[in-house]
């Protein structure tokens, strides 16, 4: 294909390749990230092939629906023209009404569902083949495998394959597309004694956190937030650490592992810089009746 289109090769430069590889615009890439980008590229090519095949199938289904609608209107036009040529108008319109009622009973729901599916799939554009979606209040995750006019085939996280009618899938709220979501942001709150909080305390913690993020640039962005949010009862202060992963919440196992990693680092710097949480004697005592 490249030999037949030499202009494609001429348009490829080191800058365009680098922009493709460094999609996060960090100015560098790691070996692990390069491997994941290559894997993602191959998967996208495979998904594109499936999406084209599914699009052709949807077009064929639309052709059937459109043909049925056109034939229906041709029948109506026939009755109108026949009435204008002098045939018994009452008999013709009675036959036309019977035809309309019959079509509405037989094809009414199908045409309505097909129309709603077209709006859902082609205008709302909730997902493409290969996307990971999170469906319903129980947050079940699926990979989109096939899209047709009336149904979508999904593969659940445990490998089970199921099909949803598009009109029913539309009702499964919330419907979240994890593949197109922004990188995951996570906040870790902690309460400490108010007397141990100072600007020096915060500055020392920030130095530790910046060093941790710098050493784990393949997992987190180096931007973060460490703030004292509010005062709590018993002379406590709530501190929030907010970090951004470099990826969205596609792989929950990876999210949990990396959240654990940053949480351990957060605990270590709290202990290192003398954070305390003390309880006054008798504070939690149950009052006597």
mmCIF file of C-alpha atoms in Angstrom:
data_model
loop_
_atom_site.group_PDB
_atom_site.id
_atom_site.type_symbol
_atom_site.label_atom_id
_atom_site.label_comp_id
_atom_site.label_asym_id
_atom_site.label_seq_id
_atom_site.Cartn_x
_atom_site.Cartn_y
_atom_site.Cartn_z
ATOM 1 C CA UNK A 1 0.000 0.000 0.000
ATOM 2 C CA UNK A 2 2.883 2.364 0.775
ATOM 3 C CA UNK A 3 4.573 1.606 -2.560
ATOM 4 C CA UNK A 4 1.352 2.492 -4.358
ATOM 5 C CA UNK A 5 1.057 5.761 -2.453
ATOM 6 C CA UNK A 6 4.506 7.378 -2.151
ATOM 7 C CA UNK A 7 2.911 10.638 -0.994
ATOM 8 C CA UNK A 8 2.101 8.925 2.313
ATOM 9 C CA UNK A 9 5.792 8.317 2.978
ATOM 10 C CA UNK A 10 6.635 11.908 2.054
ATOM 11 C CA UNK A 11 4.153 13.230 4.616
ATOM 12 C CA UNK A 12 5.682 11.180 7.474
ATOM 13 C CA UNK A 13 8.303 13.124 9.422
ATOM 14 C CA UNK A 14 10.107 12.572 12.701
ATOM 15 C CA UNK A 15 7.950 15.285 14.257
ATOM 16 C CA UNK A 16 4.664 13.601 13.278
ATOM 17 C CA UNK A 17 5.909 10.224 14.540
ATOM 18 C CA UNK A 18 7.020 11.774 17.842
ATOM 19 C CA UNK A 19 3.648 13.502 18.326
ATOM 20 C CA UNK A 20 1.991 10.142 17.801
ATOM 21 C CA UNK A 21 4.225 8.375 20.319
ATOM 22 C CA UNK A 22 4.327 11.175 22.914
ATOM 23 C CA UNK A 23 0.548 11.667 23.031
ATOM 24 C CA UNK A 24 0.793 12.991 26.609
ATOM 25 C CA UNK A 25 3.214 15.741 25.444
ATOM 26 C CA UNK A 26 5.685 15.134 28.279
ATOM 27 C CA UNK A 27 8.800 15.472 26.106
ATOM 28 C CA UNK A 28 9.970 11.872 26.612
ATOM 29 C CA UNK A 29 8.718 8.286 26.421
ATOM 30 C CA UNK A 30 9.665 5.195 28.380
ATOM 31 C CA UNK A 31 10.211 1.704 26.998
ATOM 32 C CA UNK A 32 7.050 0.470 28.722
ATOM 33 C CA UNK A 33 5.003 3.361 27.343
ATOM 34 C CA UNK A 34 6.381 2.805 23.823
ATOM 35 C CA UNK A 35 5.343 -0.863 23.973
ATOM 36 C CA UNK A 36 1.855 0.074 25.173
ATOM 37 C CA UNK A 37 1.502 2.678 22.395
ATOM 38 C CA UNK A 38 2.440 0.102 19.768
ATOM 39 C CA UNK A 39 -0.041 -2.375 21.246
ATOM 40 C CA UNK A 40 -2.741 0.305 21.254
ATOM 41 C CA UNK A 41 -1.997 1.171 17.608
ATOM 42 C CA UNK A 42 -2.332 -2.467 16.513
ATOM 43 C CA UNK A 43 -5.572 -2.809 18.480
ATOM 44 C CA UNK A 44 -6.959 0.345 16.895
ATOM 45 C CA UNK A 45 -6.219 -1.010 13.419
ATOM 46 C CA UNK A 46 -8.055 -4.229 14.247
ATOM 47 C CA UNK A 47 -10.962 -2.265 15.735
ATOM 48 C CA UNK A 48 -11.100 -0.108 12.595
ATOM 49 C CA UNK A 49 -11.457 -3.222 10.455
ATOM 50 C CA UNK A 50 -14.310 -4.470 12.636
ATOM 51 C CA UNK A 51 -15.961 -1.041 12.662
ATOM 52 C CA UNK A 52 -15.926 -0.888 8.846
ATOM 53 C CA UNK A 53 -17.485 -4.353 8.646
ATOM 54 C CA UNK A 54 -20.140 -3.371 11.179
ATOM 55 C CA UNK A 55 -20.845 -0.130 9.310
ATOM 56 C CA UNK A 56 -21.531 -2.085 6.142
ATOM 57 C CA UNK A 57 -23.919 -4.347 8.036
ATOM 58 C CA UNK A 58 -25.705 -1.320 9.512
ATOM 59 C CA UNK A 59 -26.032 0.242 6.053
ATOM 60 C CA UNK A 60 -27.599 -2.980 4.755
ATOM 61 C CA UNK A 61 -30.070 -2.974 7.662
ATOM 62 C CA UNK A 62 -30.884 0.673 7.006
ATOM 63 C CA UNK A 63 -31.473 -0.168 3.354
ATOM 64 C CA UNK A 64 -34.118 -2.726 4.367
ATOM 65 C CA UNK A 65 -35.841 -0.236 6.674
ATOM 66 C CA UNK A 66 -35.752 2.570 4.098
ATOM 67 C CA UNK A 67 -37.084 0.223 1.405
ATOM 68 C CA UNK A 68 -39.992 -0.761 3.645
ATOM 69 C CA UNK A 69 -40.827 2.892 4.353
ATOM 70 C CA UNK A 70 -40.600 3.834 0.667
ATOM 71 C CA UNK A 71 -42.837 0.929 -0.335
ATOM 72 C CA UNK A 72 -45.348 1.963 2.302
ATOM 73 C CA UNK A 73 -45.543 5.491 0.932
ATOM 74 C CA UNK A 74 -45.786 4.160 -2.633
ATOM 75 C CA UNK A 75 -48.851 2.199 -1.588
ATOM 76 C CA UNK A 76 -50.403 5.373 -0.136
ATOM 77 C CA UNK A 77 -49.621 7.282 -3.349
ATOM 78 C CA UNK A 78 -51.223 4.478 -5.366
ATOM 79 C CA UNK A 79 -54.467 4.769 -3.413
ATOM 80 C CA UNK A 80 -54.478 8.550 -3.775
ATOM 81 C CA UNK A 81 -53.959 8.382 -7.535
ATOM 82 C CA UNK A 82 -56.543 5.632 -7.892
ATOM 83 C CA UNK A 83 -59.076 7.793 -6.079
ATOM 84 C CA UNK A 84 -58.404 10.694 -8.442
ATOM 85 C CA UNK A 85 -59.060 8.482 -11.495
ATOM 86 C CA UNK A 86 -62.679 7.864 -10.450
ATOM 87 C CA UNK A 87 -62.458 4.645 -8.469
ATOM 88 C CA UNK A 88 -64.627 4.301 -5.383
ATOM 89 C CA UNK A 89 -62.953 6.646 -2.926
ATOM 90 C CA UNK A 90 -64.620 5.137 0.142
ATOM 91 C CA UNK A 91 -63.490 1.635 -0.748
ATOM 92 C CA UNK A 92 -59.960 2.745 -1.612
ATOM 93 C CA UNK A 93 -59.531 4.766 1.552
ATOM 94 C CA UNK A 94 -60.923 1.939 3.619
ATOM 95 C CA UNK A 95 -58.342 -0.354 2.066
ATOM 96 C CA UNK A 96 -55.623 2.259 2.630
ATOM 97 C CA UNK A 97 -56.630 2.652 6.256
ATOM 98 C CA UNK A 98 -56.547 -1.093 6.706
ATOM 99 C CA UNK A 99 -53.074 -1.214 5.166
ATOM 100 C CA UNK A 100 -51.820 1.561 7.442
ATOM 101 C CA UNK A 101 -53.194 -0.156 10.527
ATOM 102 C CA UNK A 102 -51.659 -3.466 9.470
ATOM 103 C CA UNK A 103 -48.262 -1.865 8.883
ATOM 104 C CA UNK A 104 -48.414 -0.088 12.235
ATOM 105 C CA UNK A 105 -49.133 -3.335 14.079
ATOM 106 C CA UNK A 106 -46.511 -5.349 12.216
ATOM 107 C CA UNK A 107 -43.700 -2.839 11.753
ATOM 108 C CA UNK A 108 -44.520 0.017 14.141
ATOM 109 C CA UNK A 109 -42.223 -1.017 17.010
ATOM 110 C CA UNK A 110 -39.462 -2.161 14.637
ATOM 111 C CA UNK A 111 -39.403 1.144 12.760
ATOM 112 C CA UNK A 112 -39.482 3.085 16.048
ATOM 113 C CA UNK A 113 -36.625 1.029 17.503
ATOM 114 C CA UNK A 114 -34.626 1.353 14.285
ATOM 115 C CA UNK A 115 -35.056 5.139 14.323
ATOM 116 C CA UNK A 116 -34.035 5.380 18.009
ATOM 117 C CA UNK A 117 -31.024 3.155 17.302
ATOM 118 C CA UNK A 118 -29.924 5.365 14.399
ATOM 119 C CA UNK A 119 -30.113 8.444 16.648
ATOM 120 C CA UNK A 120 -28.227 6.640 19.448
ATOM 121 C CA UNK A 121 -25.450 5.093 17.334
ATOM 122 C CA UNK A 122 -24.883 7.731 14.636
ATOM 123 C CA UNK A 123 -25.791 11.027 16.319
ATOM 124 C CA UNK A 124 -25.075 10.513 20.027
ATOM 125 C CA UNK A 125 -21.904 8.502 19.155
ATOM 126 C CA UNK A 126 -21.547 6.892 22.606
ATOM 127 C CA UNK A 127 -18.808 4.431 21.608
ATOM 128 C CA UNK A 128 -16.919 2.723 18.783
ATOM 129 C CA UNK A 129 -15.807 -0.856 18.264
ATOM 130 C CA UNK A 130 -12.992 -1.633 20.710
ATOM 131 C CA UNK A 131 -13.975 0.957 23.325
ATOM 132 C CA UNK A 132 -14.261 0.001 26.999
ATOM 133 C CA UNK A 133 -17.555 1.175 28.479
ATOM 134 C CA UNK A 134 -18.977 1.163 31.992
ATOM 135 C CA UNK A 135 -22.681 0.379 32.047
ATOM 136 C CA UNK A 136 -25.343 0.982 34.685
ATOM 137 C CA UNK A 137 -25.273 1.774 38.375
ATOM 138 C CA UNK A 138 -23.320 -1.425 39.138
ATOM 139 C CA UNK A 139 -20.480 -0.082 36.905
ATOM 140 C CA UNK A 140 -20.055 -3.321 34.918
ATOM 141 C CA UNK A 141 -17.307 -3.011 32.305
ATOM 142 C CA UNK A 142 -17.561 -4.236 28.727
ATOM 143 C CA UNK A 143 -15.518 -4.088 25.537
ATOM 144 C CA UNK A 144 -17.548 -3.184 22.431
ATOM 145 C CA UNK A 145 -17.109 -5.958 19.835
ATOM 146 C CA UNK A 146 -19.883 -5.490 17.266
ATOM 147 C CA UNK A 147 -22.367 -2.734 16.443
ATOM 148 C CA UNK A 148 -25.423 -3.372 14.270
ATOM 149 C CA UNK A 149 -28.504 -1.301 13.604
ATOM 150 C CA UNK A 150 -30.558 -2.821 16.428
ATOM 151 C CA UNK A 151 -28.032 -4.493 18.742
ATOM 152 C CA UNK A 152 -24.527 -4.104 20.180
ATOM 153 C CA UNK A 153 -22.357 -7.096 21.128
ATOM 154 C CA UNK A 154 -20.319 -6.600 24.307
ATOM 155 C CA UNK A 155 -17.684 -8.703 26.050
ATOM 156 C CA UNK A 156 -17.750 -8.441 29.839
ATOM 157 C CA UNK A 157 -14.579 -8.157 31.949
ATOM 158 C CA UNK A 158 -14.762 -11.909 32.738
ATOM 159 C CA UNK A 159 -15.020 -12.907 29.056
ATOM 160 C CA UNK A 160 -18.785 -13.424 28.932
ATOM 161 C CA UNK A 161 -20.328 -12.175 25.668
ATOM 162 C CA UNK A 162 -23.759 -10.558 25.647
ATOM 163 C CA UNK A 163 -25.919 -8.572 23.259
ATOM 164 C CA UNK A 164 -27.923 -5.492 24.163
ATOM 165 C CA UNK A 165 -30.660 -3.941 22.091
ATOM 166 C CA UNK A 166 -29.458 -0.424 21.366
ATOM 167 C CA UNK A 167 -32.708 1.096 22.644
ATOM 168 C CA UNK A 168 -32.228 -0.774 25.941
ATOM 169 C CA UNK A 169 -28.520 0.035 26.157
ATOM 170 C CA UNK A 170 -29.434 3.704 25.809
ATOM 171 C CA UNK A 171 -31.452 3.411 29.039
ATOM 172 C CA UNK A 172 -28.563 1.910 31.034
ATOM 173 C CA UNK A 173 -27.415 5.035 32.829
ATOM 174 C CA UNK A 174 -24.786 6.056 33.571
ATOM 175 C CA UNK A 175 -23.105 4.906 30.347
ATOM 176 C CA UNK A 176 -19.439 5.919 30.567
ATOM 177 C CA UNK A 177 -16.890 5.520 27.764
ATOM 178 C CA UNK A 178 -13.632 4.869 29.600
ATOM 179 C CA UNK A 179 -11.614 4.801 26.368
ATOM 180 C CA UNK A 180 -12.356 8.463 25.662
ATOM 181 C CA UNK A 181 -12.311 9.646 29.283
ATOM 182 C CA UNK A 182 -9.634 11.980 30.634
ATOM 183 C CA UNK A 183 -6.766 10.687 32.801
ATOM 184 C CA UNK A 184 -7.871 9.541 36.231
ATOM 185 C CA UNK A 185 -7.640 12.067 39.072
ATOM 186 C CA UNK A 186 -7.473 10.728 42.642
ATOM 187 C CA UNK A 187 -7.636 12.583 45.973
ATOM 188 C CA UNK A 188 -6.313 11.175 49.254
ATOM 189 C CA UNK A 189 -7.670 12.976 52.360
ATOM 190 C CA UNK A 190 -6.102 12.642 55.801
ATOM 191 C CA UNK A 191 -6.695 14.312 59.174
ATOM 192 C CA UNK A 192 -3.787 15.267 61.447
ATOM 193 C CA UNK A 193 -3.311 17.251 64.650
ATOM 194 C CA UNK A 194 -3.633 20.948 63.946
ATOM 195 C CA UNK A 195 -0.528 21.778 66.002
ATOM 196 C CA UNK A 196 1.782 19.806 63.681
ATOM 197 C CA UNK A 197 0.636 21.664 60.541
ATOM 198 C CA UNK A 198 2.848 24.538 59.433
ATOM 199 C CA UNK A 199 4.187 25.952 56.178
ATOM 200 C CA UNK A 200 7.491 24.171 56.778
ATOM 201 C CA UNK A 201 5.585 20.912 57.300
ATOM 202 C CA UNK A 202 3.779 21.362 53.983
ATOM 203 C CA UNK A 203 6.946 22.405 52.117
ATOM 204 C CA UNK A 204 8.808 19.294 53.306
ATOM 205 C CA UNK A 205 5.920 17.072 52.265
ATOM 206 C CA UNK A 206 5.774 18.742 48.857
ATOM 207 C CA UNK A 207 9.482 18.059 48.303
ATOM 208 C CA UNK A 208 8.946 14.373 49.074
ATOM 209 C CA UNK A 209 5.886 14.112 46.826
ATOM 210 C CA UNK A 210 7.604 15.888 43.922
ATOM 211 C CA UNK A 211 10.538 13.463 44.183
ATOM 212 C CA UNK A 212 8.144 10.496 44.191
ATOM 213 C CA UNK A 213 6.217 11.749 41.134
ATOM 214 C CA UNK A 214 9.439 12.509 39.271
ATOM 215 C CA UNK A 215 10.632 8.932 39.843
ATOM 216 C CA UNK A 216 7.303 7.525 38.617
ATOM 217 C CA UNK A 217 6.645 9.642 35.533
ATOM 218 C CA UNK A 218 5.349 6.614 33.632
ATOM 219 C CA UNK A 219 2.450 6.336 36.123
ATOM 220 C CA UNK A 220 1.582 9.900 37.204
ATOM 221 C CA UNK A 221 1.770 13.439 35.918
ATOM 222 C CA UNK A 222 4.188 15.624 37.870
ATOM 223 C CA UNK A 223 1.440 18.144 38.594
ATOM 224 C CA UNK A 224 -0.314 17.661 41.934
ATOM 225 C CA UNK A 225 -2.101 19.501 44.729
ATOM 226 C CA UNK A 226 -1.335 19.364 48.464
ATOM 227 C CA UNK A 227 -3.613 21.638 50.475
ATOM 228 C CA UNK A 228 -5.027 22.123 53.951
ATOM 229 C CA UNK A 229 -8.736 21.979 53.198
ATOM 230 C CA UNK A 230 -10.515 22.609 56.480
ATOM 231 C CA UNK A 231 -10.452 22.395 60.248
ATOM 232 C CA UNK A 232 -12.127 19.378 61.820
ATOM 233 C CA UNK A 233 -13.404 18.675 65.341
ATOM 234 C CA UNK A 234 -10.918 17.833 68.106
ATOM 235 C CA UNK A 235 -8.388 20.389 66.746
ATOM 236 C CA UNK A 236 -7.684 18.466 63.553
ATOM 237 C CA UNK A 237 -6.830 19.717 60.076
ATOM 238 C CA UNK A 238 -7.758 17.873 56.895
ATOM 239 C CA UNK A 239 -5.010 17.644 54.261
ATOM 240 C CA UNK A 240 -5.789 16.590 50.686
ATOM 241 C CA UNK A 241 -3.269 15.158 48.232
ATOM 242 C CA UNK A 242 -4.568 15.127 44.626
ATOM 243 C CA UNK A 243 -2.605 13.433 41.833
ATOM 244 C CA UNK A 244 -3.330 12.627 38.172
ATOM 245 C CA UNK A 245 -2.603 9.278 36.575
ATOM 246 C CA UNK A 246 -1.245 9.409 33.029
ATOM 247 C CA UNK A 247 -4.102 7.184 31.821
ATOM 248 C CA UNK A 248 -7.858 6.926 32.238
ATOM 249 C CA UNK A 249 -9.624 4.389 34.423
ATOM 250 C CA UNK A 250 -9.528 1.647 31.772
ATOM 251 C CA UNK A 251 -7.672 -0.930 33.855
ATOM 252 C CA UNK A 252 -9.095 -0.915 37.399
ATOM 253 C CA UNK A 253 -6.408 -3.337 38.587
ATOM 254 C CA UNK A 254 -3.664 -0.964 37.443
ATOM 255 C CA UNK A 255 -5.490 1.968 39.065
ATOM 256 C CA UNK A 256 -5.674 0.095 42.389
ATOM 257 C CA UNK A 257 -1.981 -0.875 42.262
ATOM 258 C CA UNK A 258 -0.794 2.624 41.472
ATOM 259 C CA UNK A 259 -3.168 4.183 44.002
ATOM 260 C CA UNK A 260 -1.665 1.858 46.606
ATOM 261 C CA UNK A 261 1.835 2.920 45.564
ATOM 262 C CA UNK A 262 1.161 6.646 45.921
ATOM 263 C CA UNK A 263 -0.786 6.119 49.141
ATOM 264 C CA UNK A 264 2.169 4.304 50.742
ATOM 265 C CA UNK A 265 4.438 7.171 49.681
ATOM 266 C CA UNK A 266 1.966 9.666 51.164
ATOM 267 C CA UNK A 267 1.916 7.754 54.467
ATOM 268 C CA UNK A 268 5.725 7.581 54.528
ATOM 269 C CA UNK A 269 6.128 11.342 54.091
ATOM 270 C CA UNK A 270 3.480 12.001 56.750
ATOM 271 C CA UNK A 271 5.395 9.855 59.245
ATOM 272 C CA UNK A 272 8.744 11.268 58.153
ATOM 273 C CA UNK A 273 7.619 14.852 58.779
ATOM 274 C CA UNK A 274 6.056 14.196 62.177
ATOM 275 C CA UNK A 275 2.328 14.077 61.404
ATOM 276 C CA UNK A 276 0.238 12.991 64.401
ATOM 277 C CA UNK A 277 -3.366 12.143 65.182
ATOM 278 C CA UNK A 278 -4.014 12.054 68.935
ATOM 279 C CA UNK A 279 -7.227 11.575 70.922
ATOM 280 C CA UNK A 280 -7.867 13.262 74.256
ATOM 281 C CA UNK A 281 -8.616 10.909 77.104
ATOM 282 C CA UNK A 282 -12.331 10.208 77.416
ATOM 283 C CA UNK A 283 -13.270 11.742 74.059
ATOM 284 C CA UNK A 284 -14.838 8.537 72.790
ATOM 285 C CA UNK A 285 -16.334 7.486 76.124
ATOM 286 C CA UNK A 286 -20.017 6.536 76.027
ATOM 287 C CA UNK A 287 -22.056 8.841 78.286
ATOM 288 C CA UNK A 288 -23.715 7.148 81.237
ATOM 289 C CA UNK A 289 -27.522 7.118 81.211
#
